[in-house]
PDB file of C-alpha atoms in Angstrom:
ATOM      1  CA  UNK B   1      -5.581  -7.849 -45.456  1.00 59.00           C
ATOM      2  CA  UNK B   2      -2.174  -8.582 -46.500  1.00 72.00           C
ATOM      3  CA  UNK B   3      -0.469 -11.755 -45.223  1.00 73.00           C
ATOM      4  CA  UNK B   4       2.216  -9.991 -43.428  1.00 70.00           C
ATOM      5  CA  UNK B   5      -0.100  -7.771 -41.409  1.00 75.00           C
ATOM      6  CA  UNK B   6      -2.386 -10.766 -40.729  1.00 73.00           C
ATOM      7  CA  UNK B   7       0.718 -12.832 -39.401  1.00 67.00           C
ATOM      8  CA  UNK B   8       1.870  -9.852 -37.300  1.00 58.00           C
ATOM      9  CA  UNK B   9      -1.611  -9.479 -35.766  1.00 68.00           C
ATOM     10  CA  UNK B  10      -1.898 -13.298 -35.054  1.00 59.00           C
ATOM     11  CA  UNK B  11       1.547 -13.270 -33.364  1.00 57.00           C
ATOM     12  CA  UNK B  12       0.616 -10.159 -31.187  1.00 53.00           C
ATOM     13  CA  UNK B  13      -2.632 -11.923 -30.235  1.00 53.00           C
ATOM     14  CA  UNK B  14      -0.972 -15.227 -29.496  1.00 52.00           C
ATOM     15  CA  UNK B  15       1.976 -13.420 -27.405  1.00 47.00           C
ATOM     16  CA  UNK B  16      -0.604 -11.357 -25.606  1.00 52.00           C
ATOM     17  CA  UNK B  17      -2.605 -14.360 -24.588  1.00 48.00           C
ATOM     18  CA  UNK B  18       0.484 -16.296 -23.198  1.00 43.00           C
ATOM     19  CA  UNK B  19       1.701 -13.116 -21.481  1.00 42.00           C
ATOM     20  CA  UNK B  20      -1.693 -12.685 -19.983  1.00 41.00           C
ATOM     21  CA  UNK B  21      -1.740 -16.406 -18.907  1.00 41.00           C
ATOM     22  CA  UNK B  22       1.705 -16.271 -17.069  1.00 38.00           C
ATOM     23  CA  UNK B  23       0.718 -13.146 -15.167  1.00 37.00           C
ATOM     24  CA  UNK B  24      -2.688 -14.566 -14.310  1.00 39.00           C
ATOM     25  CA  UNK B  25      -1.483 -17.975 -13.068  1.00 39.00           C
ATOM     26  CA  UNK B  26       1.516 -16.772 -11.283  1.00 37.00           C
ATOM     27  CA  UNK B  27       1.108 -15.016  -7.972  1.00 38.00           C
ATOM     28  CA  UNK B  28       4.056 -12.965  -6.419  1.00 36.00           C
ATOM     29  CA  UNK B  29       5.126 -14.414  -2.974  1.00 36.00           C
ATOM     30  CA  UNK B  30       3.217 -17.633  -3.700  1.00 39.00           C
ATOM     31  CA  UNK B  31       4.664 -20.851  -2.543  1.00 39.00           C
ATOM     32  CA  UNK B  32       4.124 -22.692  -5.859  1.00 42.00           C
ATOM     33  CA  UNK B  33       1.872 -25.620  -4.505  1.00 56.00           C
ATOM     34  CA  UNK B  34       1.560 -24.362  -0.948  1.00 77.00           C
ATOM     35  CA  UNK B  35      -1.413 -21.844  -0.446  1.00 90.00           C
ATOM     36  CA  UNK B  36      -2.551 -20.088   2.677  1.00 90.00           C
ATOM     37  CA  UNK B  37      -6.457 -20.377   2.710  1.00 94.00           C
ATOM     38  CA  UNK B  38      -7.615 -19.615   6.282  1.00 94.00           C
ATOM     39  CA  UNK B  39      -9.001 -21.974   9.066  1.00 95.00           C
ATOM     40  CA  UNK B  40     -12.575 -22.047   7.319  1.00 96.00           C
ATOM     41  CA  UNK B  41     -11.528 -22.886   3.958  1.00 95.00           C
ATOM     42  CA  UNK B  42      -8.896 -25.628   5.403  1.00 95.00           C
ATOM     43  CA  UNK B  43     -11.930 -27.245   7.206  1.00 96.00           C
ATOM     44  CA  UNK B  44     -13.900 -27.181   3.798  1.00 96.00           C
ATOM     45  CA  UNK B  45     -11.101 -28.892   1.976  1.00 96.00           C
ATOM     46  CA  UNK B  46     -10.847 -31.701   4.758  1.00 96.00           C
ATOM     47  CA  UNK B  47     -14.662 -32.166   4.453  1.00 96.00           C
ATOM     48  CA  UNK B  48     -15.521 -35.430   2.475  1.00 95.00           C
ATOM     49  CA  UNK B  49     -11.969 -36.744   2.427  1.00 97.00           C
ATOM     50  CA  UNK B  50     -10.481 -39.312   4.551  1.00 97.00           C
ATOM     51  CA  UNK B  51      -7.409 -38.635   6.980  1.00 97.00           C
ATOM     52  CA  UNK B  52      -4.656 -40.554   5.840  1.00 96.00           C
ATOM     53  CA  UNK B  53      -1.398 -41.442   7.654  1.00 94.00           C
ATOM     54  CA  UNK B  54       0.777 -41.625   4.681  1.00 95.00           C
ATOM     55  CA  UNK B  55       4.021 -39.875   4.953  1.00 96.00           C
ATOM     56  CA  UNK B  56       4.681 -36.581   2.837  1.00 97.00           C
ATOM     57  CA  UNK B  57       7.857 -35.428   1.566  1.00 97.00           C
ATOM     58  CA  UNK B  58       7.773 -31.632   1.903  1.00 96.00           C
ATOM     59  CA  UNK B  59      10.230 -29.900  -0.624  1.00 95.00           C
ATOM     60  CA  UNK B  60      11.357 -26.334  -0.292  1.00 92.00           C
ATOM     61  CA  UNK B  61      13.801 -24.804  -2.778  1.00 91.00           C
ATOM     62  CA  UNK B  62      16.194 -27.717  -3.415  1.00 91.00           C
ATOM     63  CA  UNK B  63      15.803 -29.208   0.271  1.00 93.00           C
ATOM     64  CA  UNK B  64      13.419 -32.097   1.166  1.00 95.00           C
ATOM     65  CA  UNK B  65      12.063 -32.722   4.627  1.00 96.00           C
ATOM     66  CA  UNK B  66      10.276 -35.503   6.621  1.00 96.00           C
ATOM     67  CA  UNK B  67       7.926 -34.892   9.387  1.00 97.00           C
ATOM     68  CA  UNK B  68       8.605 -36.242  12.809  1.00 95.00           C
ATOM     69  CA  UNK B  69       6.234 -39.394  12.747  1.00 89.00           C
ATOM     70  CA  UNK B  70       4.912 -38.824  16.371  1.00 94.00           C
ATOM     71  CA  UNK B  71       4.267 -35.253  16.256  1.00 96.00           C
ATOM     72  CA  UNK B  72       3.411 -34.788  12.456  1.00 97.00           C
ATOM     73  CA  UNK B  73       5.771 -31.585  12.524  1.00 98.00           C
ATOM     74  CA  UNK B  74       8.246 -30.510   9.865  1.00 97.00           C
ATOM     75  CA  UNK B  75      11.128 -28.428  11.092  1.00 96.00           C
ATOM     76  CA  UNK B  76      12.830 -26.183   8.653  1.00 95.00           C
ATOM     77  CA  UNK B  77      16.004 -24.303   9.409  1.00 94.00           C
ATOM     78  CA  UNK B  78      16.167 -20.739   8.176  1.00 93.00           C
ATOM     79  CA  UNK B  79      18.899 -18.087   8.041  1.00 90.00           C
ATOM     80  CA  UNK B  80      18.175 -15.457  10.779  1.00 90.00           C
ATOM     81  CA  UNK B  81      20.753 -13.130   9.221  1.00 88.00           C
ATOM     82  CA  UNK B  82      18.127 -12.444   6.550  1.00 85.00           C
ATOM     83  CA  UNK B  83      14.786 -10.843   7.186  1.00 82.00           C
ATOM     84  CA  UNK B  84      13.041 -12.038   4.187  1.00 84.00           C
ATOM     85  CA  UNK B  85      11.308 -15.523   3.693  1.00 86.00           C
ATOM     86  CA  UNK B  86      12.726 -16.307   0.189  1.00 85.00           C
ATOM     87  CA  UNK B  87      12.920 -20.181   0.974  1.00 87.00           C
ATOM     88  CA  UNK B  88      12.257 -21.118  -2.569  1.00 87.00           C
ATOM     89  CA  UNK B  89       9.131 -23.074  -3.982  1.00 90.00           C
ATOM     90  CA  UNK B  90       7.373 -25.393  -1.707  1.00 91.00           C
ATOM     91  CA  UNK B  91       5.597 -28.583  -3.001  1.00 93.00           C
ATOM     92  CA  UNK B  92       5.091 -32.155  -1.693  1.00 94.00           C
ATOM     93  CA  UNK B  93       4.951 -35.667  -2.696  1.00 95.00           C
ATOM     94  CA  UNK B  94       3.796 -38.764  -0.575  1.00 96.00           C
ATOM     95  CA  UNK B  95       6.314 -41.387  -0.201  1.00 95.00           C
ATOM     96  CA  UNK B  96       4.330 -43.840  -2.508  1.00 95.00           C
ATOM     97  CA  UNK B  97       4.899 -41.292  -5.265  1.00 93.00           C
ATOM     98  CA  UNK B  98       1.329 -39.698  -5.010  1.00 94.00           C
ATOM     99  CA  UNK B  99       0.966 -36.022  -5.722  1.00 90.00           C
ATOM    100  CA  UNK B 100       0.123 -33.689  -2.762  1.00 95.00           C
ATOM    101  CA  UNK B 101      -1.570 -30.113  -2.718  1.00 95.00           C
ATOM    102  CA  UNK B 102      -0.588 -28.160   0.164  1.00 96.00           C
ATOM    103  CA  UNK B 103      -2.780 -25.752   2.087  1.00 97.00           C
ATOM    104  CA  UNK B 104      -1.831 -23.769   5.031  1.00 96.00           C
ATOM    105  CA  UNK B 105      -4.214 -22.267   7.487  1.00 96.00           C
ATOM    106  CA  UNK B 106      -2.267 -18.997   7.573  1.00 95.00           C
ATOM    107  CA  UNK B 107       0.897 -17.624   5.741  1.00 93.00           C
ATOM    108  CA  UNK B 108       4.104 -17.804   7.622  1.00 92.00           C
ATOM    109  CA  UNK B 109       5.341 -14.619   5.451  1.00 91.00           C
ATOM    110  CA  UNK B 110       2.905 -12.384   7.344  1.00 91.00           C
ATOM    111  CA  UNK B 111       5.217 -12.728  10.291  1.00 93.00           C
ATOM    112  CA  UNK B 112       8.685 -11.577  11.543  1.00 93.00           C
ATOM    113  CA  UNK B 113      11.093 -14.515  10.797  1.00 93.00           C
ATOM    114  CA  UNK B 114      12.968 -13.969  13.951  1.00 93.00           C
ATOM    115  CA  UNK B 115       9.996 -13.808  16.081  1.00 94.00           C
ATOM    116  CA  UNK B 116       8.613 -17.027  14.385  1.00 95.00           C
ATOM    117  CA  UNK B 117      11.777 -18.934  15.061  1.00 95.00           C
ATOM    118  CA  UNK B 118      12.416 -17.698  18.611  1.00 93.00           C
ATOM    119  CA  UNK B 119       8.804 -18.340  19.660  1.00 94.00           C
ATOM    120  CA  UNK B 120       8.538 -21.742  18.015  1.00 94.00           C
ATOM    121  CA  UNK B 121       5.305 -20.666  16.396  1.00 96.00           C
ATOM    122  CA  UNK B 122       3.584 -23.658  14.592  1.00 97.00           C
ATOM    123  CA  UNK B 123       1.888 -23.246  11.166  1.00 97.00           C
ATOM    124  CA  UNK B 124      -0.794 -25.904  10.478  1.00 97.00           C
ATOM    125  CA  UNK B 125      -1.343 -27.350   7.045  1.00 97.00           C
ATOM    126  CA  UNK B 126      -2.878 -30.168   5.127  1.00 97.00           C
ATOM    127  CA  UNK B 127      -1.545 -32.085   2.200  1.00 97.00           C
ATOM    128  CA  UNK B 128      -4.356 -33.448   0.005  1.00 96.00           C
ATOM    129  CA  UNK B 129      -3.322 -36.855  -1.630  1.00 96.00           C
ATOM    130  CA  UNK B 130      -4.552 -37.185  -5.059  1.00 91.00           C
ATOM    131  CA  UNK B 131      -7.816 -35.300  -4.177  1.00 91.00           C
ATOM    132  CA  UNK B 132      -9.208 -38.242  -2.178  1.00 93.00           C
ATOM    133  CA  UNK B 133      -7.547 -38.036   1.316  1.00 97.00           C
ATOM    134  CA  UNK B 134      -5.471 -35.716   3.421  1.00 97.00           C
ATOM    135  CA  UNK B 135      -2.710 -35.688   5.968  1.00 97.00           C
ATOM    136  CA  UNK B 136      -2.327 -33.029   8.668  1.00 97.00           C
ATOM    137  CA  UNK B 137       1.004 -31.426   9.706  1.00 98.00           C
ATOM    138  CA  UNK B 138       2.607 -28.471  11.448  1.00 97.00           C
ATOM    139  CA  UNK B 139       5.638 -26.635  10.012  1.00 97.00           C
ATOM    140  CA  UNK B 140       8.018 -24.883  12.291  1.00 97.00           C
ATOM    141  CA  UNK B 141      11.148 -22.750  11.613  1.00 96.00           C
ATOM    142  CA  UNK B 142      14.237 -23.223  13.490  1.00 95.00           C
ATOM    143  CA  UNK B 143      17.884 -21.883  13.361  1.00 91.00           C
ATOM    144  CA  UNK B 144      20.464 -24.167  12.076  1.00 88.00           C
ATOM    145  CA  UNK B 145      22.535 -26.270  14.485  1.00 83.00           C
ATOM    146  CA  UNK B 146      25.935 -25.082  14.995  1.00 73.00           C
TER     147      UNK B 146
END
């Protein structure tokens, strides 16, 4: 086989592999490091790990949030004039710099945004710290203060 054809085939295979990986590893509507897994899976993820009281910094898009220390609740303001849940990527890190994997019991995106805000619906999630321990939190959405 001629060198030019072999190089073209190698490039096509490499390009196809990279494109496949990008598609396979990205999920539309996924919140980056936050995933909705259901109550049963959430309990499985907690099993064998210690509960920690370490504080999580939740990042959504370009905004960072701290939870209320007493209720372990994050309150995130959202624009009620827009129906979509396009908040940006969600990730977390503990205050000591440790990484966090975030798992929700259910996805807030399944619900109407206005109903969620007006009814004060809480979304339970855990943040797994370095694979060894976890912290439990709630996330609520609110309208911005005027």
